[in-house]
């Protein structure tokens, strides 16, 4: 049965229906976020459907990418995933229903005839549309076309004088005329067995009816499909869901965000070092604003409590990298050290850093604590931690100039001498050594600090010097670097 009876109290049921012809796109993910928030706000169901009827372009690795991306974002579905490729009999049953009712028909127009029709319309300055020439073929005419070896598509009848109206939850009243929909719509293409391969606009309606979808929440680029799909809901005797067409995500030039912009898939954002929480938080703000306009940081649960389409914008939402970076930094800065270390380790491993030579868990957590406040993205930790995972240092211009200053060698040698009597370096002992050298060599503290930092890290800027020194001391690199700085300058 395509149409199921619902109880008097309707449970909100929404769906996200990605196509596995590519990785999970940021636009699809944002649509998933809005669906998820709406479902949770109404204690409804969030359903996952994989629209894989494009057998030539669909790939299992893309399906895996989509599922993993949604899980990573925390968008856990209540039902599914359902695969359209496993539901073909349901679609064929619906096609036959429309054929039997005379609402659809077999069309034998060849591609050459369609091309000629479009060229004639173009010459007259008319919009391209099918002229419905095979809507009322007789059985004899159909038999003649089939005898010629013509294959047929299946078209759904659309009355030119029909007005299709719906109240969009984002855009208000929407209206389309049947004459603007391009003529009778192909709902199934030709296939070898004559049953027809069902097409997108048709199968999504059949699925939404079967899955009892109450609200269709999707991007505004689907608005043109909605009028056609409403006619199909009616023809199949189904309750028409409510529609909400959300604004598109735009690039800085105001065009729809696309692959040309470089980073568009969720796995790209993962590789760049964004956290799931920050990305979901940011996507929620792409087109929607919370009741409290000052609130910018929230998780899925708190956003769901406040979510509604009354505050979803009609205008496109420009993607703002600075805002995403800021949100990500806020999440990173507030993460417990242990959790943040777990997030950083894969990036360090990918960079080839080895966790040996004293770099055990406690040391890694100390390193994380040292650089955490400076992180904007997780990937930033690769460069920040480089000096702690390599034997030598690369001197910056400022670092090189510092080590060439008069008296630096004497200062560094004095630090080495002081270290010889301190087998277990601590923060207090390190501070004491610096004070001792300042006094014994009669130099300014700034000279000692800058020279020590340049020798240990290669630069005069960086995270807390004492903590950096302790980390390098624990893996036995501080003395060797001090000796190297003396010998090289």
PDB file of N, CA and C in Angstrom, residues 104-137:
ATOM      1  N   UNK A 104      -1.221   8.587 -16.488  1.00  0.00           N
ATOM      2  CA  UNK A 104       0.099   8.507 -17.115  1.00  0.00           C
ATOM      3  C   UNK A 104      -0.048   7.708 -18.394  1.00  0.00           C
ATOM      4  N   UNK A 105       0.928   7.847 -19.275  1.00  0.00           N
ATOM      5  CA  UNK A 105       0.846   7.160 -20.570  1.00  0.00           C
ATOM      6  C   UNK A 105       2.242   6.901 -21.115  1.00  0.00           C
ATOM      7  N   UNK A 106       2.290   5.990 -22.082  1.00  0.00           N
ATOM      8  CA  UNK A 106       3.557   5.674 -22.752  1.00  0.00           C
ATOM      9  C   UNK A 106       3.772   6.649 -23.901  1.00  0.00           C
ATOM     10  N   UNK A 107       4.961   7.222 -23.924  1.00  0.00           N
ATOM     11  CA  UNK A 107       5.316   8.203 -24.947  1.00  0.00           C
ATOM     12  C   UNK A 107       6.469   7.639 -25.776  1.00  0.00           C
ATOM     13  N   UNK A 108       6.279   7.616 -27.107  1.00  0.00           N
ATOM     14  CA  UNK A 108       7.254   6.993 -28.000  1.00  0.00           C
ATOM     15  C   UNK A 108       8.059   8.032 -28.778  1.00  0.00           C
ATOM     16  N   UNK A 109       7.978   9.286 -28.391  1.00  0.00           N
ATOM     17  CA  UNK A 109       8.705  10.333 -29.098  1.00  0.00           C
ATOM     18  C   UNK A 109      10.204  10.055 -29.038  1.00  0.00           C
ATOM     19  N   UNK A 110      10.865  10.114 -30.195  1.00  0.00           N
ATOM     20  CA  UNK A 110      12.298   9.825 -30.251  1.00  0.00           C
ATOM     21  C   UNK A 110      13.106  11.045 -29.818  1.00  0.00           C
ATOM     22  N   UNK A 111      14.353  10.833 -29.515  1.00  0.00           N
ATOM     23  CA  UNK A 111      15.233  11.942 -29.115  1.00  0.00           C
ATOM     24  C   UNK A 111      15.408  12.922 -30.262  1.00  0.00           C
ATOM     25  N   UNK A 112      15.406  12.402 -31.502  1.00  0.00           N
ATOM     26  CA  UNK A 112      15.532  13.293 -32.669  1.00  0.00           C
ATOM     27  C   UNK A 112      14.302  14.188 -32.794  1.00  0.00           C
ATOM     28  N   UNK A 113      13.132  13.614 -32.548  1.00  0.00           N
ATOM     29  CA  UNK A 113      11.900  14.402 -32.611  1.00  0.00           C
ATOM     30  C   UNK A 113      11.864  15.451 -31.512  1.00  0.00           C
ATOM     31  N   UNK A 114      12.358  15.096 -30.327  1.00  0.00           N
ATOM     32  CA  UNK A 114      12.404  16.063 -29.226  1.00  0.00           C
ATOM     33  C   UNK A 114      13.375  17.196 -29.531  1.00  0.00           C
ATOM     34  N   UNK A 115      14.514  16.850 -30.130  1.00  0.00           N
ATOM     35  CA  UNK A 115      15.486  17.885 -30.521  1.00  0.00           C
ATOM     36  C   UNK A 115      14.878  18.838 -31.536  1.00  0.00           C
ATOM     37  N   UNK A 116      14.161  18.283 -32.521  1.00  0.00           N
ATOM     38  CA  UNK A 116      13.533  19.118 -33.545  1.00  0.00           C
ATOM     39  C   UNK A 116      12.485  20.038 -32.920  1.00  0.00           C
ATOM     40  N   UNK A 117      11.716  19.501 -31.932  1.00  0.00           N
ATOM     41  CA  UNK A 117      10.714  20.308 -31.245  1.00  0.00           C
ATOM     42  C   UNK A 117      11.356  21.470 -30.508  1.00  0.00           C
ATOM     43  N   UNK A 118      12.452  21.200 -29.794  1.00  0.00           N
ATOM     44  CA  UNK A 118      13.139  22.254 -29.045  1.00  0.00           C
ATOM     45  C   UNK A 118      13.715  23.315 -29.975  1.00  0.00           C
ATOM     46  N   UNK A 119      14.271  22.894 -31.104  1.00  0.00           N
ATOM     47  CA  UNK A 119      14.830  23.856 -32.059  1.00  0.00           C
ATOM     48  C   UNK A 119      13.739  24.753 -32.632  1.00  0.00           C
ATOM     49  N   UNK A 120      12.577  24.172 -32.919  1.00  0.00           N
ATOM     50  CA  UNK A 120      11.468  24.965 -33.450  1.00  0.00           C
ATOM     51  C   UNK A 120      10.983  25.971 -32.413  1.00  0.00           C
ATOM     52  N   UNK A 121      10.907  25.538 -31.167  1.00  0.00           N
ATOM     53  CA  UNK A 121      10.474  26.451 -30.102  1.00  0.00           C
ATOM     54  C   UNK A 121      11.497  27.556 -29.881  1.00  0.00           C
ATOM     55  N   UNK A 122      12.767  27.190 -29.956  1.00  0.00           N
ATOM     56  CA  UNK A 122      13.832  28.183 -29.792  1.00  0.00           C
ATOM     57  C   UNK A 122      13.764  29.231 -30.887  1.00  0.00           C
ATOM     58  N   UNK A 123      13.489  28.793 -32.126  1.00  0.00           N
ATOM     59  CA  UNK A 123      13.405  29.716 -33.261  1.00  0.00           C
ATOM     60  C   UNK A 123      12.260  30.709 -33.086  1.00  0.00           C
ATOM     61  N   UNK A 124      11.207  30.292 -32.394  1.00  0.00           N
ATOM     62  CA  UNK A 124      10.056  31.161 -32.154  1.00  0.00           C
ATOM     63  C   UNK A 124      10.203  31.972 -30.866  1.00  0.00           C
ATOM     64  N   UNK A 125      11.310  31.752 -30.159  1.00  0.00           N
ATOM     65  CA  UNK A 125      11.517  32.460 -28.907  1.00  0.00           C
ATOM     66  C   UNK A 125      10.674  31.924 -27.773  1.00  0.00           C
ATOM     67  N   UNK A 126      10.262  30.657 -27.871  1.00  0.00           N
ATOM     68  CA  UNK A 126       9.424  30.037 -26.851  1.00  0.00           C
ATOM     69  C   UNK A 126      10.272  29.221 -25.872  1.00  0.00           C
ATOM     70  N   UNK A 127       9.784  29.091 -24.656  1.00  0.00           N
ATOM     71  CA  UNK A 127      10.465  28.248 -23.668  1.00  0.00           C
ATOM     72  C   UNK A 127      10.320  26.781 -24.082  1.00  0.00           C
ATOM     73  N   UNK A 128      11.368  25.983 -23.930  1.00  0.00           N
ATOM     74  CA  UNK A 128      11.271  24.576 -24.325  1.00  0.00           C
ATOM     75  C   UNK A 128      10.284  23.815 -23.449  1.00  0.00           C
ATOM     76  N   UNK A 129       9.400  23.044 -24.076  1.00  0.00           N
ATOM     77  CA  UNK A 129       8.443  22.222 -23.347  1.00  0.00           C
ATOM     78  C   UNK A 129       7.963  21.115 -24.269  1.00  0.00           C
ATOM     79  N   UNK A 130       7.601  19.993 -23.669  1.00  0.00           N
ATOM     80  CA  UNK A 130       7.047  18.896 -24.462  1.00  0.00           C
ATOM     81  C   UNK A 130       5.617  19.246 -24.851  1.00  0.00           C
ATOM     82  N   UNK A 131       5.229  18.907 -26.087  1.00  0.00           N
ATOM     83  CA  UNK A 131       3.912  19.304 -26.596  1.00  0.00           C
ATOM     84  C   UNK A 131       2.826  18.253 -26.375  1.00  0.00           C
ATOM     85  N   UNK A 132       3.148  17.245 -25.567  1.00  0.00           N
ATOM     86  CA  UNK A 132       2.154  16.235 -25.163  1.00  0.00           C
ATOM     87  C   UNK A 132       1.560  15.470 -26.347  1.00  0.00           C
ATOM     88  N   UNK A 133       2.315  15.306 -27.407  1.00  0.00           N
ATOM     89  CA  UNK A 133       1.789  14.755 -28.655  1.00  0.00           C
ATOM     90  C   UNK A 133       1.309  13.309 -28.542  1.00  0.00           C
ATOM     91  N   UNK A 134       1.834  12.564 -27.586  1.00  0.00           N
ATOM     92  CA  UNK A 134       1.439  11.160 -27.469  1.00  0.00           C
ATOM     93  C   UNK A 134       0.491  10.899 -26.298  1.00  0.00           C
ATOM     94  N   UNK A 135      -0.121  11.988 -25.768  1.00  0.00           N
ATOM     95  CA  UNK A 135      -0.983  11.819 -24.595  1.00  0.00           C
ATOM     96  C   UNK A 135      -2.190  10.922 -24.887  1.00  0.00           C
ATOM     97  N   UNK A 136      -2.714  11.023 -26.097  1.00  0.00           N
ATOM     98  CA  UNK A 136      -3.947  10.292 -26.389  1.00  0.00           C
ATOM     99  C   UNK A 136      -3.771   9.319 -27.556  1.00  0.00           C
ATOM    100  N   UNK A 137      -2.702   8.571 -27.577  1.00  0.00           N
ATOM    101  CA  UNK A 137      -2.496   7.575 -28.627  1.00  0.00           C
ATOM    102  C   UNK A 137      -3.546   6.474 -28.533  1.00  0.00           C
TER     103      UNK A 137
END
